[in-house]
Amino acid sequence: MSHHHAHDHSGHGDHHGGEGHDHSDEIEPALQTLIWKQIDFESIRTLNEFETDQGAKIVEKTWPQRLNAEPELVSDADEQLLMFVPFTGVVKLHAILIRSSEDSSAPRTLRLFSNRDDLDFSTASDLQPTQTLELSQTAEIQEIPVKRTLFGNTYNLNLFIADNFGGDVTRIYWIGFKGEFMNLNREPVEVLYEKAANPKDHTLIQGVGDMASQGARHGM
């Protein structure tokens, strides 16, 4: 299985390297779709972090702070990390952004689980992830697209770093998210529902209403 990862990694490496030249051009689009204010920072938890709340602190870095070396997230007992990131509404996730290191402490395999709040290292290792991403061994910011159909109704996200590039610990300096955000507010849904003029509109709004009610069930 690790051999397959190595081949996938080389492909991602070429891809990210090509994007590097257009980095400045991507700043504005990144700001437009960056999910940051909609993260419930106080409820982020990270297992196997060397210092308490390091995981939350690297997610809480703003876009201008993304290149700062401190704070950093460092694993403790081994190279694995498991981070739980809840959102304040529904997110349609488009991509994961991550900045780590170009040495052996760089994370390699990232397994994503959506809408689970009960994971530990044992379950994260045994369960089928929503999607698995292969990361590159680079200090540049990586933007890894996800399959949008799998993350179109995301209330929380678990990021399981399964391994790195051979280091005793894993180091990550910044994690960000790109996507669309839908606030779970019933009032706009009711207004739209009243204005629905034909069956097509009614079907669309009914879907939105269902999504809001699901959010109420999932929200804490």
mmCIF file of C-alpha atoms in Angstrom:
data_model
loop_
_atom_site.group_PDB
_atom_site.id
_atom_site.type_symbol
_atom_site.label_atom_id
_atom_site.label_comp_id
_atom_site.label_asym_id
_atom_site.label_seq_id
_atom_site.Cartn_x
_atom_site.Cartn_y
_atom_site.Cartn_z
ATOM 1 C CA MET A 1 0.000 0.000 0.000
ATOM 2 C CA SER A 2 2.842 2.378 0.796
ATOM 3 C CA HIS A 3 4.250 1.883 -2.718
ATOM 4 C CA HIS A 4 1.031 3.213 -4.173
ATOM 5 C CA HIS A 5 1.299 6.253 -1.916
ATOM 6 C CA ALA A 6 4.768 6.961 -3.238
ATOM 7 C CA HIS A 7 3.540 7.019 -6.848
ATOM 8 C CA ASP A 8 0.561 9.197 -5.980
ATOM 9 C CA HIS A 9 2.823 11.567 -4.088
ATOM 10 C CA SER A 10 5.091 12.175 -7.050
ATOM 11 C CA GLY A 11 2.093 13.144 -9.144
ATOM 12 C CA HIS A 12 0.903 15.595 -6.512
ATOM 13 C CA GLY A 13 4.382 16.988 -6.203
ATOM 14 C CA ASP A 14 4.495 17.885 -9.877
ATOM 15 C CA HIS A 15 1.023 19.361 -9.658
ATOM 16 C CA HIS A 16 1.801 21.602 -6.693
ATOM 17 C CA GLY A 17 5.134 22.611 -8.139
ATOM 18 C CA GLY A 18 3.370 23.849 -11.262
ATOM 19 C CA GLU A 19 0.959 25.898 -9.207
ATOM 20 C CA GLY A 20 3.765 27.601 -7.326
ATOM 21 C CA HIS A 21 4.464 30.046 -10.150
ATOM 22 C CA ASP A 22 0.930 31.449 -9.969
ATOM 23 C CA HIS A 23 0.880 31.751 -6.188
ATOM 24 C CA SER A 24 0.375 35.536 -6.139
ATOM 25 C CA ASP A 25 -2.547 35.268 -8.559
ATOM 26 C CA GLU A 26 -4.318 32.852 -6.233
ATOM 27 C CA ILE A 27 -4.330 35.126 -3.188
ATOM 28 C CA GLU A 28 -7.570 36.942 -4.004
ATOM 29 C CA PRO A 29 -9.605 33.854 -5.027
ATOM 30 C CA ALA A 30 -8.342 32.114 -1.895
ATOM 31 C CA LEU A 31 -9.657 34.949 0.281
ATOM 32 C CA GLN A 32 -13.020 34.849 -1.446
ATOM 33 C CA THR A 33 -13.598 31.178 -0.675
ATOM 34 C CA LEU A 34 -11.612 30.746 2.537
ATOM 35 C CA ILE A 35 -13.604 29.134 5.361
ATOM 36 C CA TRP A 36 -12.278 30.781 8.531
ATOM 37 C CA LYS A 37 -14.858 32.857 10.414
ATOM 38 C CA GLN A 38 -17.218 29.887 10.212
ATOM 39 C CA ILE A 39 -14.929 27.586 12.219
ATOM 40 C CA ASP A 40 -15.792 26.874 15.867
ATOM 41 C CA PHE A 41 -12.224 27.380 17.088
ATOM 42 C CA GLU A 42 -12.979 26.770 20.764
ATOM 43 C CA SER A 43 -14.285 23.274 20.000
ATOM 44 C CA ILE A 44 -11.313 22.115 17.916
ATOM 45 C CA ARG A 45 -9.538 19.197 19.540
ATOM 46 C CA THR A 46 -6.366 17.409 18.491
ATOM 47 C CA LEU A 47 -5.176 14.028 19.717
ATOM 48 C CA ASN A 48 -1.445 13.319 20.210
ATOM 49 C CA GLU A 49 -0.403 16.973 20.077
ATOM 50 C CA PHE A 50 2.790 17.775 21.997
ATOM 51 C CA GLU A 51 1.318 20.912 23.573
ATOM 52 C CA THR A 52 -2.336 21.540 24.362
ATOM 53 C CA ASP A 53 -4.319 23.558 21.786
ATOM 54 C CA GLN A 54 -1.518 23.627 19.194
ATOM 55 C CA GLY A 55 -3.918 22.192 16.640
ATOM 56 C CA ALA A 56 -6.508 24.888 17.255
ATOM 57 C CA LYS A 57 -3.850 27.602 17.085
ATOM 58 C CA ILE A 58 -2.560 26.654 13.619
ATOM 59 C CA VAL A 59 -6.126 26.549 12.255
ATOM 60 C CA GLU A 60 -6.840 29.915 13.878
ATOM 61 C CA LYS A 61 -4.034 31.608 11.936
ATOM 62 C CA THR A 62 -5.458 34.135 9.480
ATOM 63 C CA TRP A 63 -4.580 34.198 5.790
ATOM 64 C CA PRO A 64 -1.821 36.843 6.322
ATOM 65 C CA GLN A 65 -0.384 34.686 9.143
ATOM 66 C CA ARG A 66 -0.269 31.459 7.101
ATOM 67 C CA LEU A 67 3.497 31.666 6.529
ATOM 68 C CA ASN A 68 4.365 32.289 10.202
ATOM 69 C CA ALA A 69 6.509 29.563 11.768
ATOM 70 C CA GLU A 70 4.803 29.939 15.156
ATOM 71 C CA PRO A 71 2.651 28.522 16.514
ATOM 72 C CA GLU A 72 3.250 25.058 15.081
ATOM 73 C CA LEU A 73 1.539 21.728 15.634
ATOM 74 C CA VAL A 74 3.933 18.928 16.632
ATOM 75 C CA SER A 75 2.890 15.353 17.334
ATOM 76 C CA ASP A 76 3.868 13.713 20.612
ATOM 77 C CA ALA A 77 4.223 9.938 21.039
ATOM 78 C CA ASP A 78 4.536 9.132 17.325
ATOM 79 C CA GLU A 79 3.920 10.698 13.915
ATOM 80 C CA GLN A 80 0.111 10.429 13.930
ATOM 81 C CA LEU A 81 -2.322 13.267 14.583
ATOM 82 C CA LEU A 82 -6.120 13.345 14.722
ATOM 83 C CA MET A 83 -7.824 16.738 14.543
ATOM 84 C CA PHE A 84 -11.553 17.449 14.927
ATOM 85 C CA VAL A 85 -12.733 20.726 13.333
ATOM 86 C CA PRO A 86 -16.406 21.737 13.789
ATOM 87 C CA PHE A 87 -18.087 24.466 11.738
ATOM 88 C CA THR A 88 -20.830 26.863 12.836
ATOM 89 C CA GLY A 89 -23.066 25.847 9.925
ATOM 90 C CA VAL A 90 -23.006 23.721 6.792
ATOM 91 C CA VAL A 91 -19.892 23.804 4.612
ATOM 92 C CA LYS A 92 -19.549 22.697 1.016
ATOM 93 C CA LEU A 93 -15.858 21.821 1.170
ATOM 94 C CA HIS A 94 -13.758 22.406 -1.948
ATOM 95 C CA ALA A 95 -10.156 21.987 -0.808
ATOM 96 C CA ILE A 96 -7.768 21.536 2.111
ATOM 97 C CA LEU A 97 -4.861 23.978 2.471
ATOM 98 C CA ILE A 98 -1.815 22.914 4.452
ATOM 99 C CA ARG A 99 1.713 24.150 5.081
ATOM 100 C CA SER A 100 4.232 21.848 6.706
ATOM 101 C CA SER A 101 7.910 21.076 6.179
ATOM 102 C CA GLU A 102 10.195 19.819 3.456
ATOM 103 C CA ASP A 103 11.938 17.377 5.817
ATOM 104 C CA SER A 104 10.821 13.953 7.074
ATOM 105 C CA SER A 105 8.378 15.499 9.573
ATOM 106 C CA ALA A 106 6.016 16.524 6.752
ATOM 107 C CA PRO A 107 2.636 14.743 6.864
ATOM 108 C CA ARG A 108 2.135 12.254 4.051
ATOM 109 C CA THR A 109 -1.263 10.537 4.205
ATOM 110 C CA LEU A 110 -4.306 12.591 5.239
ATOM 111 C CA ARG A 111 -7.576 10.749 5.786
ATOM 112 C CA LEU A 112 -10.693 12.898 5.963
ATOM 113 C CA PHE A 113 -13.885 11.946 7.800
ATOM 114 C CA SER A 114 -16.930 14.211 7.554
ATOM 115 C CA ASN A 115 -19.650 14.568 10.187
ATOM 116 C CA ARG A 116 -18.113 12.260 12.805
ATOM 117 C CA ASP A 117 -17.554 13.398 16.401
ATOM 118 C CA ASP A 118 -16.655 10.025 17.874
ATOM 119 C CA LEU A 119 -13.286 9.155 16.339
ATOM 120 C CA ASP A 120 -10.091 8.095 18.083
ATOM 121 C CA PHE A 121 -6.940 6.617 16.582
ATOM 122 C CA SER A 122 -8.354 3.101 16.636
ATOM 123 C CA THR A 123 -11.583 3.924 14.811
ATOM 124 C CA ALA A 124 -9.851 6.323 12.404
ATOM 125 C CA SER A 125 -7.452 3.518 11.444
ATOM 126 C CA ASP A 126 -10.196 0.929 10.995
ATOM 127 C CA LEU A 127 -12.989 2.901 9.335
ATOM 128 C CA GLN A 128 -13.214 3.782 5.654
ATOM 129 C CA PRO A 129 -12.472 7.544 5.355
ATOM 130 C CA THR A 130 -14.663 9.875 3.346
ATOM 131 C CA GLN A 131 -11.572 10.564 1.236
ATOM 132 C CA THR A 132 -7.818 9.957 1.477
ATOM 133 C CA LEU A 133 -5.373 12.636 0.285
ATOM 134 C CA GLU A 134 -1.672 12.223 -0.456
ATOM 135 C CA LEU A 135 0.447 15.217 0.582
ATOM 136 C CA SER A 136 3.777 16.439 -0.756
ATOM 137 C CA GLN A 137 7.044 16.843 1.130
ATOM 138 C CA THR A 138 7.324 20.596 0.744
ATOM 139 C CA ALA A 139 7.358 23.810 2.766
ATOM 140 C CA GLU A 140 5.110 25.473 0.175
ATOM 141 C CA ILE A 141 1.392 25.832 0.803
ATOM 142 C CA GLN A 142 -0.417 22.872 -0.698
ATOM 143 C CA GLU A 143 -3.987 23.159 -1.913
ATOM 144 C CA ILE A 144 -5.504 19.711 -2.316
ATOM 145 C CA PRO A 145 -8.975 19.556 -3.889
ATOM 146 C CA VAL A 146 -11.514 17.181 -2.381
ATOM 147 C CA LYS A 147 -14.377 15.391 -4.116
ATOM 148 C CA ARG A 148 -17.048 18.025 -3.644
ATOM 149 C CA THR A 149 -19.896 15.532 -3.902
ATOM 150 C CA LEU A 150 -18.582 13.823 -0.757
ATOM 151 C CA PHE A 151 -18.320 17.032 1.299
ATOM 152 C CA GLY A 152 -21.372 19.025 0.185
ATOM 153 C CA ASN A 153 -23.106 18.914 3.561
ATOM 154 C CA THR A 154 -20.293 19.070 6.122
ATOM 155 C CA TYR A 155 -20.880 20.096 9.746
ATOM 156 C CA ASN A 156 -17.511 18.949 11.049
ATOM 157 C CA LEU A 157 -14.335 17.423 9.707
ATOM 158 C CA ASN A 158 -11.800 14.993 11.144
ATOM 159 C CA LEU A 159 -8.274 15.145 9.735
ATOM 160 C CA PHE A 160 -6.286 11.999 10.453
ATOM 161 C CA ILE A 161 -2.565 12.232 9.683
ATOM 162 C CA ALA A 162 -1.779 8.536 9.318
ATOM 163 C CA ASP A 163 1.940 8.863 8.607
ATOM 164 C CA ASN A 164 4.735 11.191 7.497
ATOM 165 C CA PHE A 165 7.927 10.863 5.452
ATOM 166 C CA GLY A 166 9.880 8.895 8.065
ATOM 167 C CA GLY A 167 10.226 11.393 10.912
ATOM 168 C CA ASP A 168 9.711 10.592 14.586
ATOM 169 C CA VAL A 169 7.180 13.428 14.842
ATOM 170 C CA THR A 170 4.949 15.335 12.422
ATOM 171 C CA ARG A 171 5.059 19.130 12.099
ATOM 172 C CA ILE A 172 2.333 21.311 10.586
ATOM 173 C CA TYR A 173 2.378 25.118 10.515
ATOM 174 C CA TRP A 174 -1.012 25.968 9.026
ATOM 175 C CA ILE A 175 -4.254 24.291 7.967
ATOM 176 C CA GLY A 176 -6.992 26.071 6.047
ATOM 177 C CA PHE A 177 -10.197 25.237 4.208
ATOM 178 C CA LYS A 178 -11.769 26.443 0.973
ATOM 179 C CA GLY A 179 -15.433 26.125 0.207
ATOM 180 C CA GLU A 180 -18.911 27.613 0.531
ATOM 181 C CA PHE A 181 -20.726 28.280 3.778
ATOM 182 C CA MET A 182 -24.462 28.079 4.494
ATOM 183 C CA ASN A 183 -25.691 29.632 7.717
ATOM 184 C CA LEU A 184 -28.280 27.535 9.557
ATOM 185 C CA ASN A 185 -30.908 30.240 9.905
ATOM 186 C CA ARG A 186 -34.543 29.270 9.418
ATOM 187 C CA GLU A 187 -35.887 32.802 8.843
ATOM 188 C CA PRO A 188 -34.523 33.310 5.292
ATOM 189 C CA VAL A 189 -35.765 29.813 4.428
ATOM 190 C CA GLU A 190 -39.317 30.733 5.525
ATOM 191 C CA VAL A 191 -39.256 33.957 3.489
ATOM 192 C CA LEU A 192 -38.087 32.110 0.384
ATOM 193 C CA TYR A 193 -40.697 29.437 0.949
ATOM 194 C CA GLU A 194 -43.502 32.017 0.904
ATOM 195 C CA LYS A 195 -42.233 33.478 -2.351
ATOM 196 C CA ALA A 196 -42.060 30.118 -4.140
ATOM 197 C CA ALA A 197 -44.223 30.583 -7.239
ATOM 198 C CA ASN A 198 -44.015 27.267 -9.060
ATOM 199 C CA PRO A 199 -43.377 23.574 -8.328
ATOM 200 C CA LYS A 200 -39.741 23.897 -9.401
ATOM 201 C CA ASP A 201 -39.076 26.641 -6.850
ATOM 202 C CA HIS A 202 -41.035 24.753 -4.233
ATOM 203 C CA THR A 203 -38.851 21.657 -4.681
ATOM 204 C CA LEU A 204 -35.675 23.702 -4.406
ATOM 205 C CA ILE A 205 -36.757 25.495 -1.245
ATOM 206 C CA GLN A 206 -38.001 22.275 0.291
ATOM 207 C CA GLY A 207 -34.467 20.925 -0.068
ATOM 208 C CA VAL A 208 -33.076 23.943 1.727
ATOM 209 C CA GLY A 209 -35.609 23.492 4.519
ATOM 210 C CA ASP A 210 -34.612 19.847 4.895
ATOM 211 C CA MET A 211 -30.966 20.872 5.141
ATOM 212 C CA ALA A 212 -31.751 23.345 7.907
ATOM 213 C CA SER A 213 -33.644 20.740 9.888
ATOM 214 C CA GLN A 214 -30.765 18.300 9.487
ATOM 215 C CA GLY A 215 -28.428 20.971 10.783
ATOM 216 C CA ALA A 216 -30.592 21.363 13.859
ATOM 217 C CA ARG A 217 -30.285 17.654 14.545
ATOM 218 C CA HIS A 218 -26.524 17.596 14.059
ATOM 219 C CA GLY A 219 -25.701 20.895 15.748
ATOM 220 C CA MET A 220 -24.608 20.993 19.350
#
